[in-house]
PDB file of C-alpha atoms and ligand atoms in Angstrom:
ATOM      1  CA  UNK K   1       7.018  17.001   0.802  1.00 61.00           C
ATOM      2  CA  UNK K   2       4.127  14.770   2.378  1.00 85.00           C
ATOM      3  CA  UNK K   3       5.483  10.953   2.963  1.00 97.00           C
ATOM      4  CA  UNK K   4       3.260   8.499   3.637  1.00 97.00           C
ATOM      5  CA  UNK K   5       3.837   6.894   7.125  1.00 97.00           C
ATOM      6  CA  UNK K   6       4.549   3.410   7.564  1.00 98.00           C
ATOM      7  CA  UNK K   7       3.948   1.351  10.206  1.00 98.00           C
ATOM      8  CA  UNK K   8       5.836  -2.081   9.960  1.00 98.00           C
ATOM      9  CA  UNK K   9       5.325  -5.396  12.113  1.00 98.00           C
ATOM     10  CA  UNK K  10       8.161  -7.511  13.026  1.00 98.00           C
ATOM     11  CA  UNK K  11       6.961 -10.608  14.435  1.00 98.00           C
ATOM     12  CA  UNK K  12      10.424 -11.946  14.267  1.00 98.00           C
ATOM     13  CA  UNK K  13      10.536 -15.840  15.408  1.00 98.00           C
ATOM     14  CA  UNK K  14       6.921 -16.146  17.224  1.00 98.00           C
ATOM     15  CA  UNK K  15       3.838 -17.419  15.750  1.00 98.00           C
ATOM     16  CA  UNK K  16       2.980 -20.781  14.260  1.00 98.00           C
ATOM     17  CA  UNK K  17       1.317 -21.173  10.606  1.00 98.00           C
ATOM     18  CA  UNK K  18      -2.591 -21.247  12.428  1.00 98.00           C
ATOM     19  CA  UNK K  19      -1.528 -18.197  14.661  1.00 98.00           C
ATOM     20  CA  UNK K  20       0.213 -15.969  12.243  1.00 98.00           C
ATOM     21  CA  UNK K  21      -3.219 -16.936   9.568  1.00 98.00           C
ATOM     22  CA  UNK K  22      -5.493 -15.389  12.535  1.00 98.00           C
ATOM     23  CA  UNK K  23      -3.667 -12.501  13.734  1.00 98.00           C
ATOM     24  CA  UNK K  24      -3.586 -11.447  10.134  1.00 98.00           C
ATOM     25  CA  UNK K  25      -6.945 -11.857   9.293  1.00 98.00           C
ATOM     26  CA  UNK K  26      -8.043  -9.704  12.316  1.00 98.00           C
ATOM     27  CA  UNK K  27      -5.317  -7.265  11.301  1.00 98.00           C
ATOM     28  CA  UNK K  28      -7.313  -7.003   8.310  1.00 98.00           C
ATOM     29  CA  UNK K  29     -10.563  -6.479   9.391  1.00 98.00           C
ATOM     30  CA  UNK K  30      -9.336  -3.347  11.770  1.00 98.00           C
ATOM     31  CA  UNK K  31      -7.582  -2.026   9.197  1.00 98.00           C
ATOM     32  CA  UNK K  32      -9.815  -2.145   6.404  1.00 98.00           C
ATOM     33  CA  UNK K  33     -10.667   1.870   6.845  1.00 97.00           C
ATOM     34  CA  UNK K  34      -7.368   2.754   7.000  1.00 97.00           C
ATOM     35  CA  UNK K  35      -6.066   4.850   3.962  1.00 94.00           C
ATOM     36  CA  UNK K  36      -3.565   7.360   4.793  1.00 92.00           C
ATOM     37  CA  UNK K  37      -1.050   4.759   6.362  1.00 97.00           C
ATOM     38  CA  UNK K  38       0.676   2.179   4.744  1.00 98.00           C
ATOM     39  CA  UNK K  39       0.843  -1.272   7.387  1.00 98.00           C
ATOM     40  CA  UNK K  40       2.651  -4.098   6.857  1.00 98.00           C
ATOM     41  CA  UNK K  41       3.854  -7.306   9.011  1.00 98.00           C
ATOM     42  CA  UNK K  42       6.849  -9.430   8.450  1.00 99.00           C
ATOM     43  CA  UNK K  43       5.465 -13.007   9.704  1.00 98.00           C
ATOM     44  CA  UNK K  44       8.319 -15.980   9.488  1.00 98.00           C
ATOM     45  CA  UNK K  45       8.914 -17.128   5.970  1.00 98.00           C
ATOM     46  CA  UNK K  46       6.836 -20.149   6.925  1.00 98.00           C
ATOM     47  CA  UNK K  47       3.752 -18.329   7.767  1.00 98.00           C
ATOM     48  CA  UNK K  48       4.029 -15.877   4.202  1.00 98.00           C
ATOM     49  CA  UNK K  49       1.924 -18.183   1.957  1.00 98.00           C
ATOM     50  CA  UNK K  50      -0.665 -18.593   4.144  1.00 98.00           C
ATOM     51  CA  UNK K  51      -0.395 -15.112   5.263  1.00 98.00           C
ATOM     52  CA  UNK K  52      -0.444 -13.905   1.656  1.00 98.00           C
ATOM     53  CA  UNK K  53      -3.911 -15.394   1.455  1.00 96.00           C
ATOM     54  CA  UNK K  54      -5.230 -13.669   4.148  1.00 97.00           C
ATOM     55  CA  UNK K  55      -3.917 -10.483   3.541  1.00 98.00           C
ATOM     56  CA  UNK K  56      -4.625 -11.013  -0.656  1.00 94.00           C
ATOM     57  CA  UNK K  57      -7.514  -8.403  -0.578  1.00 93.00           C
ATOM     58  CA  UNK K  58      -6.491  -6.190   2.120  1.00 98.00           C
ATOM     59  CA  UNK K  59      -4.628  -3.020   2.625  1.00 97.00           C
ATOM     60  CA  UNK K  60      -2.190  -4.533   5.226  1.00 98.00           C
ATOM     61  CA  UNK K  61       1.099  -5.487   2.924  1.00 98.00           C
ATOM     62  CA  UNK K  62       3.211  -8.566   3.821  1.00 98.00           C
ATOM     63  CA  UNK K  63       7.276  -8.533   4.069  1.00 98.00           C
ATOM     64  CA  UNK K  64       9.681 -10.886   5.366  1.00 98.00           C
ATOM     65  CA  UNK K  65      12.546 -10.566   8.167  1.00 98.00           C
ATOM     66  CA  UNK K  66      15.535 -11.429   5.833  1.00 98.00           C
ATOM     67  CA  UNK K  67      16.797 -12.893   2.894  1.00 98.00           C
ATOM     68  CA  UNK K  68      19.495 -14.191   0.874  1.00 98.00           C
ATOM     69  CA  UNK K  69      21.019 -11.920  -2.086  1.00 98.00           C
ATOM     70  CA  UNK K  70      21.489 -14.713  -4.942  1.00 98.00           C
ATOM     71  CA  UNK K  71      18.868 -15.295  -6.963  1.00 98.00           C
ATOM     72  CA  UNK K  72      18.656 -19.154  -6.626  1.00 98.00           C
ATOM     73  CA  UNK K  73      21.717 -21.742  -6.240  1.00 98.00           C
ATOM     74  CA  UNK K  74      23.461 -24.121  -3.758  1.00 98.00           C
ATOM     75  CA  UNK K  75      22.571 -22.052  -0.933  1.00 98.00           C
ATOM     76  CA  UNK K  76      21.193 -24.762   1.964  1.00 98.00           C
ATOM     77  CA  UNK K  77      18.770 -22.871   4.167  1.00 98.00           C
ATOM     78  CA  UNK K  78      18.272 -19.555   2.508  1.00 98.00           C
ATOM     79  CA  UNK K  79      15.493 -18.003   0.397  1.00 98.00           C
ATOM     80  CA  UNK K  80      15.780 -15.839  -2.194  1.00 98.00           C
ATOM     81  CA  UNK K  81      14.312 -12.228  -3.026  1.00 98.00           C
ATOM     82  CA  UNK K  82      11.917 -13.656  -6.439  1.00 98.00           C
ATOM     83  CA  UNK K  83      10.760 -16.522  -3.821  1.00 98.00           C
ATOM     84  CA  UNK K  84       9.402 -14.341  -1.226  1.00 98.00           C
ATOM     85  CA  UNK K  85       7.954 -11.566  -4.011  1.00 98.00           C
ATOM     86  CA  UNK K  86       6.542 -14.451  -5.875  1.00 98.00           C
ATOM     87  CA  UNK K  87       5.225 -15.616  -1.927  1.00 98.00           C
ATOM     88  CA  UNK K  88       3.350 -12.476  -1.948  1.00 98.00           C
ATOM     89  CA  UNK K  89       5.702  -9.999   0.069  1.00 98.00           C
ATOM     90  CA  UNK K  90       6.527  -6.577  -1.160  1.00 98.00           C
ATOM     91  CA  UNK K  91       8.817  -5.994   1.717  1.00 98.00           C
ATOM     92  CA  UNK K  92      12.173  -7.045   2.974  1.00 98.00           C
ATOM     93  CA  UNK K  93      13.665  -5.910   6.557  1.00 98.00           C
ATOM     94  CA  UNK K  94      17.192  -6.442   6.013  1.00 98.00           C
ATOM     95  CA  UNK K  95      19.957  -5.970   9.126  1.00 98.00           C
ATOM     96  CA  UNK K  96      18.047  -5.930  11.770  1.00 98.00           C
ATOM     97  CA  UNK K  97      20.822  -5.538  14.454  1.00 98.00           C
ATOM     98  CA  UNK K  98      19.509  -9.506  15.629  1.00 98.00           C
ATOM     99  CA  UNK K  99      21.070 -10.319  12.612  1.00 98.00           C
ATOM    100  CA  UNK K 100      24.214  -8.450  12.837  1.00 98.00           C
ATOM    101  CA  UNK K 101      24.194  -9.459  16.408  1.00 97.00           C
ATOM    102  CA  UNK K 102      23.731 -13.415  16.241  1.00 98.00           C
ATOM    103  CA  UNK K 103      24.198 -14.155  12.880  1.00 98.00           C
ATOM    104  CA  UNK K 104      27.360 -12.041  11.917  1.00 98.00           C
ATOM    105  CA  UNK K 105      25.565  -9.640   9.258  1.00 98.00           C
ATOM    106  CA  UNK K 106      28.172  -7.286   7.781  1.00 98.00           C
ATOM    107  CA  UNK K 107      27.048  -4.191   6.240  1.00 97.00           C
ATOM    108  CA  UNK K 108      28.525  -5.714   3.146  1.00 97.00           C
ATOM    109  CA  UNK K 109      25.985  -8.549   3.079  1.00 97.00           C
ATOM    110  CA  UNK K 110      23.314  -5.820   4.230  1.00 98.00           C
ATOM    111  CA  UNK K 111      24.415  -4.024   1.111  1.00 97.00           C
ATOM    112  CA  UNK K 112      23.815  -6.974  -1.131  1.00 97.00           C
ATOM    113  CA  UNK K 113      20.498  -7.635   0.347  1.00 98.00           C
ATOM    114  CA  UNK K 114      19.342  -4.325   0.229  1.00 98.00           C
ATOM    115  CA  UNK K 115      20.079  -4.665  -3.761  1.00 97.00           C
ATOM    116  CA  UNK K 116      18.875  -7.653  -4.751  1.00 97.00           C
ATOM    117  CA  UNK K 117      15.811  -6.770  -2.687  1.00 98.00           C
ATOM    118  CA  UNK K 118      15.632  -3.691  -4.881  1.00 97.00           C
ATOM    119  CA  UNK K 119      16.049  -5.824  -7.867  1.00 97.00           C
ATOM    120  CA  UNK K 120      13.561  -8.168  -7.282  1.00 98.00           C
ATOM    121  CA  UNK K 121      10.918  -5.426  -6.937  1.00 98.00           C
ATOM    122  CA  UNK K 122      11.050  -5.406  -3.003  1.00 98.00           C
ATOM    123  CA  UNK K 123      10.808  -2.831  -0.778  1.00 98.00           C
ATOM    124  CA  UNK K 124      13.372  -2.820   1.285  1.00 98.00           C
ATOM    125  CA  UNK K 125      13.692  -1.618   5.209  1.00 98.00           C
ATOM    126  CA  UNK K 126      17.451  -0.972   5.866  1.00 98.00           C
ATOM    127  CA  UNK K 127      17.587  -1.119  10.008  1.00 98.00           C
ATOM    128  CA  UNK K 128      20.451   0.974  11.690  1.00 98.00           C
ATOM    129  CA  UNK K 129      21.312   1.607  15.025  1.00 98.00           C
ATOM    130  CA  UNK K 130      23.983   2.208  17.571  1.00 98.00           C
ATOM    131  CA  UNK K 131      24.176  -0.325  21.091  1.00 97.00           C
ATOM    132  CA  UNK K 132      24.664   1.370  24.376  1.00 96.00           C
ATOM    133  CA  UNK K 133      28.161   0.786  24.272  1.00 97.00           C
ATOM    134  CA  UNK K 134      28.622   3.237  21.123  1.00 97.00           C
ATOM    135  CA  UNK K 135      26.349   5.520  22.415  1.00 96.00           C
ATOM    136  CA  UNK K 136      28.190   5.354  25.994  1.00 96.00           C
ATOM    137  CA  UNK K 137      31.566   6.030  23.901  1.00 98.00           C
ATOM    138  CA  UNK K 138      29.829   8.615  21.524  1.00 97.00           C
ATOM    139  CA  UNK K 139      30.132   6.526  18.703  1.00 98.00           C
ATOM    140  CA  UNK K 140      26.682   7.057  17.774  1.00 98.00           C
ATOM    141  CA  UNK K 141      26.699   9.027  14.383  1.00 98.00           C
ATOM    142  CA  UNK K 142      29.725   7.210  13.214  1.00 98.00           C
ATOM    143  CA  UNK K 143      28.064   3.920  13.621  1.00 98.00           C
ATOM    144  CA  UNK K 144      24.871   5.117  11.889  1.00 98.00           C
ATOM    145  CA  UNK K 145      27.197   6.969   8.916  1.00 98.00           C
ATOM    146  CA  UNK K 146      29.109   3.413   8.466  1.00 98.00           C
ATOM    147  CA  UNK K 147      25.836   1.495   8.723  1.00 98.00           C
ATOM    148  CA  UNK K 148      24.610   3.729   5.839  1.00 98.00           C
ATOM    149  CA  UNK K 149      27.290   4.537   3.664  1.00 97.00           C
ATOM    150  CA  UNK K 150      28.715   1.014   3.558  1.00 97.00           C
ATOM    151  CA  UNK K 151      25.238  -0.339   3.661  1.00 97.00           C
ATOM    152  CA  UNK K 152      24.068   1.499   0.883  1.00 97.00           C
ATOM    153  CA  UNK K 153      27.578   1.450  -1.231  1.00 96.00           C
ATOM    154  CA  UNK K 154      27.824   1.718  -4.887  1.00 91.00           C
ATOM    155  CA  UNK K 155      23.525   2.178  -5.340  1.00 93.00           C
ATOM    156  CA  UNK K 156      22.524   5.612  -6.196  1.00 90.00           C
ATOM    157  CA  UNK K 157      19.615   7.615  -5.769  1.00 89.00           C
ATOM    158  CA  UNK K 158      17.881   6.200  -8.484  1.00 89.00           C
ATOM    159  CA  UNK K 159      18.110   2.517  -7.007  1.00 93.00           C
ATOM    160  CA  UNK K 160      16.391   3.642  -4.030  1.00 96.00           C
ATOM    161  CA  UNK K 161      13.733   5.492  -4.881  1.00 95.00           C
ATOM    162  CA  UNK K 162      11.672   2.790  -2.663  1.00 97.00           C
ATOM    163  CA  UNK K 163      14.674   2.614   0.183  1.00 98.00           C
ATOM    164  CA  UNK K 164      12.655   2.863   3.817  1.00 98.00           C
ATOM    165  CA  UNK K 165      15.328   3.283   6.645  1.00 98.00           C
ATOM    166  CA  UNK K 166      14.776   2.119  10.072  1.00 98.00           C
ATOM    167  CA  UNK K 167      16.594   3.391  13.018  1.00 98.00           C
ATOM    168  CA  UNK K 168      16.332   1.039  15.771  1.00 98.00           C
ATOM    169  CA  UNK K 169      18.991   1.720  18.672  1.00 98.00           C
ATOM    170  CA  UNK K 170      19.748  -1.576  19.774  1.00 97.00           C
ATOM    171  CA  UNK K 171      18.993  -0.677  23.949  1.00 96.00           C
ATOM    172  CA  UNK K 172      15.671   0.258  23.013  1.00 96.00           C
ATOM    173  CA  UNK K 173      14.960  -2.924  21.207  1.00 95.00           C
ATOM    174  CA  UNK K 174      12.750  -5.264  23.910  1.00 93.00           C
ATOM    175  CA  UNK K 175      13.343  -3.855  26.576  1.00 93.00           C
ATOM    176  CA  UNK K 176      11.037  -1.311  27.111  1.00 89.00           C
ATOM    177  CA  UNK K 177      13.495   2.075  27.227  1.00 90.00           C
ATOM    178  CA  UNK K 178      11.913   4.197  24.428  1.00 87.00           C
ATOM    179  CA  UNK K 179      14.545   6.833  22.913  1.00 90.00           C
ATOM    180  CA  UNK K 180      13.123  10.324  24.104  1.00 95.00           C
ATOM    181  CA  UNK K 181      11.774  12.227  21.268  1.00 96.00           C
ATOM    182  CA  UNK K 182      14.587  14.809  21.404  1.00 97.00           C
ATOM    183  CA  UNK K 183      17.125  11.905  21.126  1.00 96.00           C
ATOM    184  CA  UNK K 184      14.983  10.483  18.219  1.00 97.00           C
ATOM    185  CA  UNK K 185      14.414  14.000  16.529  1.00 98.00           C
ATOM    186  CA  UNK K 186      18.068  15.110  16.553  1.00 98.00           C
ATOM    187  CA  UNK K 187      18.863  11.627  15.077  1.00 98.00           C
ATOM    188  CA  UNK K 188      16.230  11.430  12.199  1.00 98.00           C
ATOM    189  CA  UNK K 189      17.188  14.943  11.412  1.00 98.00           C
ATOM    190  CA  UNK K 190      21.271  13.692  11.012  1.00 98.00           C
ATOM    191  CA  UNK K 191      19.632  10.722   8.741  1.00 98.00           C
ATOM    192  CA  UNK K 192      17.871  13.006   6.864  1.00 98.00           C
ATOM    193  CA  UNK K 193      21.159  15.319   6.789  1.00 98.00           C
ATOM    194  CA  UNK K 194      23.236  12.450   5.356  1.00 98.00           C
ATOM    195  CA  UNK K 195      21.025  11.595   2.888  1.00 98.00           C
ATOM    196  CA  UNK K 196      21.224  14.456   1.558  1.00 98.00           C
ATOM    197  CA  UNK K 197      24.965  14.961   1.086  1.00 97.00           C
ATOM    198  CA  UNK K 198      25.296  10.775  -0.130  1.00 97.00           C
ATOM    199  CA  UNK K 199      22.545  10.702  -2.678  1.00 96.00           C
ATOM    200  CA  UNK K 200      20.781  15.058  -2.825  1.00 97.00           C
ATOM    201  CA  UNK K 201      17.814  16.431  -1.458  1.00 97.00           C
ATOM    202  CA  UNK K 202      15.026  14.594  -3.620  1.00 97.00           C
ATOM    203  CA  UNK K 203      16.150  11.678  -1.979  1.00 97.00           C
ATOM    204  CA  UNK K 204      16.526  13.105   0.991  1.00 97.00           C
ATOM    205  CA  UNK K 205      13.148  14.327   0.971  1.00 97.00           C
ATOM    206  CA  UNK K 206      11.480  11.707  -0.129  1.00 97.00           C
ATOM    207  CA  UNK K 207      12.445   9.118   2.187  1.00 98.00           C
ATOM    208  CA  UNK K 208      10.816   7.320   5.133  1.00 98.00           C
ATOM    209  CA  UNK K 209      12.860   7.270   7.979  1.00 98.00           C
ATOM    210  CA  UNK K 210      11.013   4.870  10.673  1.00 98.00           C
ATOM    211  CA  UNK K 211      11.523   4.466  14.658  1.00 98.00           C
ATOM    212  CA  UNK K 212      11.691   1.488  15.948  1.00 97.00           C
ATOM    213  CA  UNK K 213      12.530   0.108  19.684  1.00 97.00           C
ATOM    214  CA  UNK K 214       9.681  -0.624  22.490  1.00 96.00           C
ATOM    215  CA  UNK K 215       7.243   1.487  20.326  1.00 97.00           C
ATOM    216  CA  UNK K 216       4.203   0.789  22.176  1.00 97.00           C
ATOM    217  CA  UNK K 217       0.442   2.051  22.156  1.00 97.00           C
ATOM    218  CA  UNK K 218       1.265   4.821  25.014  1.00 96.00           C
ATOM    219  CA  UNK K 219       3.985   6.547  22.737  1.00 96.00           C
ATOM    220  CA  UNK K 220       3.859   6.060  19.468  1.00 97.00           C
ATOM    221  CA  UNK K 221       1.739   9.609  18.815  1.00 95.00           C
ATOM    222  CA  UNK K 222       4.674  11.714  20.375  1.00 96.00           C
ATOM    223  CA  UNK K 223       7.081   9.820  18.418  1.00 96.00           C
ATOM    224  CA  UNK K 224       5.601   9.945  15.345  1.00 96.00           C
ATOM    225  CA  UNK K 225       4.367  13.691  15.451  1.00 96.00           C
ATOM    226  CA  UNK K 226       8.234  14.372  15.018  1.00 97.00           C
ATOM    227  CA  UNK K 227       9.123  16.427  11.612  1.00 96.00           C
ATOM    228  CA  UNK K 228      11.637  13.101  10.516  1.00 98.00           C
ATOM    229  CA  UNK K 229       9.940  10.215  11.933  1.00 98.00           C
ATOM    230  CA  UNK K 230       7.526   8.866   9.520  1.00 98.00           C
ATOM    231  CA  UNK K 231       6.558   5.598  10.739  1.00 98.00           C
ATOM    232  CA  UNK K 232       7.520   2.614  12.973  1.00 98.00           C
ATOM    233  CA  UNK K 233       9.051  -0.520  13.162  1.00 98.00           C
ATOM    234  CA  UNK K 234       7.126  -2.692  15.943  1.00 98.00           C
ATOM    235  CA  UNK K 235       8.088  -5.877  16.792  1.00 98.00           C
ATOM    236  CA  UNK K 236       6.590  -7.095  20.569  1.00 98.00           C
ATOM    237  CA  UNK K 237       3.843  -4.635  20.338  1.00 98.00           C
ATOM    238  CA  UNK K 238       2.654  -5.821  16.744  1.00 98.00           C
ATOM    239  CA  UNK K 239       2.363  -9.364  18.332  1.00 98.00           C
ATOM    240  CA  UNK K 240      -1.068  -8.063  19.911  1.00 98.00           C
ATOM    241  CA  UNK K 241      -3.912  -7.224  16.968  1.00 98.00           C
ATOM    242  CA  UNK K 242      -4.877  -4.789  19.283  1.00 98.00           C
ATOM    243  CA  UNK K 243      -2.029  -2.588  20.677  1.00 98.00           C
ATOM    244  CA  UNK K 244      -0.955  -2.864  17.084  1.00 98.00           C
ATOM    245  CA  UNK K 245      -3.924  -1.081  15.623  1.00 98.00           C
ATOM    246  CA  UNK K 246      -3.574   1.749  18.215  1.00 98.00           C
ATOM    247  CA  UNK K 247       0.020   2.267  17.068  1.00 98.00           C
ATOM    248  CA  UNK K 248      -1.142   2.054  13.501  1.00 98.00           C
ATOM    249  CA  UNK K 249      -4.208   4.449  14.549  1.00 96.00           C
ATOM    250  CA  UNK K 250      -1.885   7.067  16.708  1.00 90.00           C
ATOM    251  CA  UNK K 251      -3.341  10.061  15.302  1.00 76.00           C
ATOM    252  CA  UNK K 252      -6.733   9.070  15.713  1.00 56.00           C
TER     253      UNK K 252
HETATM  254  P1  13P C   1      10.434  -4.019  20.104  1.00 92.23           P
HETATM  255  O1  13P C   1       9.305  -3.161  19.578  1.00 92.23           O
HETATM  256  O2  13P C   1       9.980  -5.294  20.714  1.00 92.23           O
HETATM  257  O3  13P C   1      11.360  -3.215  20.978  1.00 92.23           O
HETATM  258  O4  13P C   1      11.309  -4.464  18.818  1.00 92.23           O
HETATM  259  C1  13P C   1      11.707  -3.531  17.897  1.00 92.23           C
HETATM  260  C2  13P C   1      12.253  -4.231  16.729  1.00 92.23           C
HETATM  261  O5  13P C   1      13.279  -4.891  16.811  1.00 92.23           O
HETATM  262  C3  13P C   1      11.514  -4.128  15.449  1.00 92.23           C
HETATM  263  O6  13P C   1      12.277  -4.590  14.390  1.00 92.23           O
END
């Protein structure tokens, strides 16, 4: 089965309103030939309206970094999944390991997120990943099959039909140590491989399993000619338009 590879932005907290409007509109231009990739960035929530506008006629999509799973309520500080879609996203990263890290995200909140995303009509971008430490203790696959099964408990393969994982080990994020392709191949393939026993092989199949962690220009074609890897998750390298574009043109 052919999937269509992504290749996902996070600009996580960097860019103001102005900055975010011209990055994306340049984005845009470089892209506009671009057909057999799907891009999106995840600006701040601040930056999405104006974003949105940019990006209106474009085929660069817009997501956001987080959200909150209720709908609307008493909730100081948080935004909700029909906010953002009704912003003009049609993405949602949800536990990034920055936001299990320093803001306490269980998988059980990742699991409600990753729902309501669902049921709001987002796509969302489920982020895994082990830290050194649990790879130093060989912890590695449990930490990825907790991540996922708890992550993803009680949906079924119907719910997430749309369902993009990202694995993103946490020493690779920033700081410039790029998982070798055999480490990310043999882990993609286990991804793939638990898929397929929690939810069957059309799932299994079907879904996009992105890299992400100090994907840059200089490495993104040997990571993503890999069999499981079909796309990335960016974040420092999708600040610049134009290492950006290279990722999202690595086969060119
Ligand atoms: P870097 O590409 O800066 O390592 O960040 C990866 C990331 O966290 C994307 O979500």
């Amino acid at each position: 089965m052919s999937r269509t590879p992504l290749i996902a932005g996070n600009w996580k907290m960097y860019k103001t309103g102005p900055e975010a409007v011209a990055a994306a509109t340049r984005l845009a231009e470089l892209a506009s030939d671009i057909v057999n990739t799907d891009i999106m960035i995840a600006p701040t929530f601040l930056s999405l309206p104006l974003v949105s506008g940019v990006l209106a006629e474009s085929n660069v999509k817009l997501g956001v970094q987080n959200l909150f799973h209720e709908t609307e309520g008493a909730f100081t500080g948080e935004v909700s999944p029909g906010m953002v879609k009704a912003a003009g996203a049609d993405y949602a990263i949800i536990g990034h390991s920055e936001r299990r890290q320093y803001f306490g995200e269980t998988d059980d909140a990742v699991c409600k997120k990753v729902k309501a995303s669902i049921d709001a009509d987002l796509i969302p971008i489920l982020c895994i990943g082990e830290t050194e430490e649990q790879r130093a203790d060989d912890k590695t696959f449990s930490v990825l099959d907790k991540q996922i099964t708890n992550g993803l408990n009680s949906l079924c393969s119907r719910d997430l039909g749309t369902l993009v994982l990202a694995y993103e080990p946490v020493w690779a994020i920033g700081t410039g140590k790029t998982a070798t392709p055999e480490q990310v191949a043999g882990i993609h393939e286990y991804i793939r491989s638990l898929i397929n026993r929690l939810f069957g092989n059309e799932l299994a199949m079907s879904i996009r399993i992105l890299y992400g962690g100090s994907v840059k220009p200089k490495n993104a074609s040997e990571l993503m000619a890999l069999d499981d890897v079909d796309g990335a998750l960016v974040g420092g390298a999708s600040l610049d338009v134009d290492a950006f574009i290279q990722i999202i043109r690595y086969d060119r």
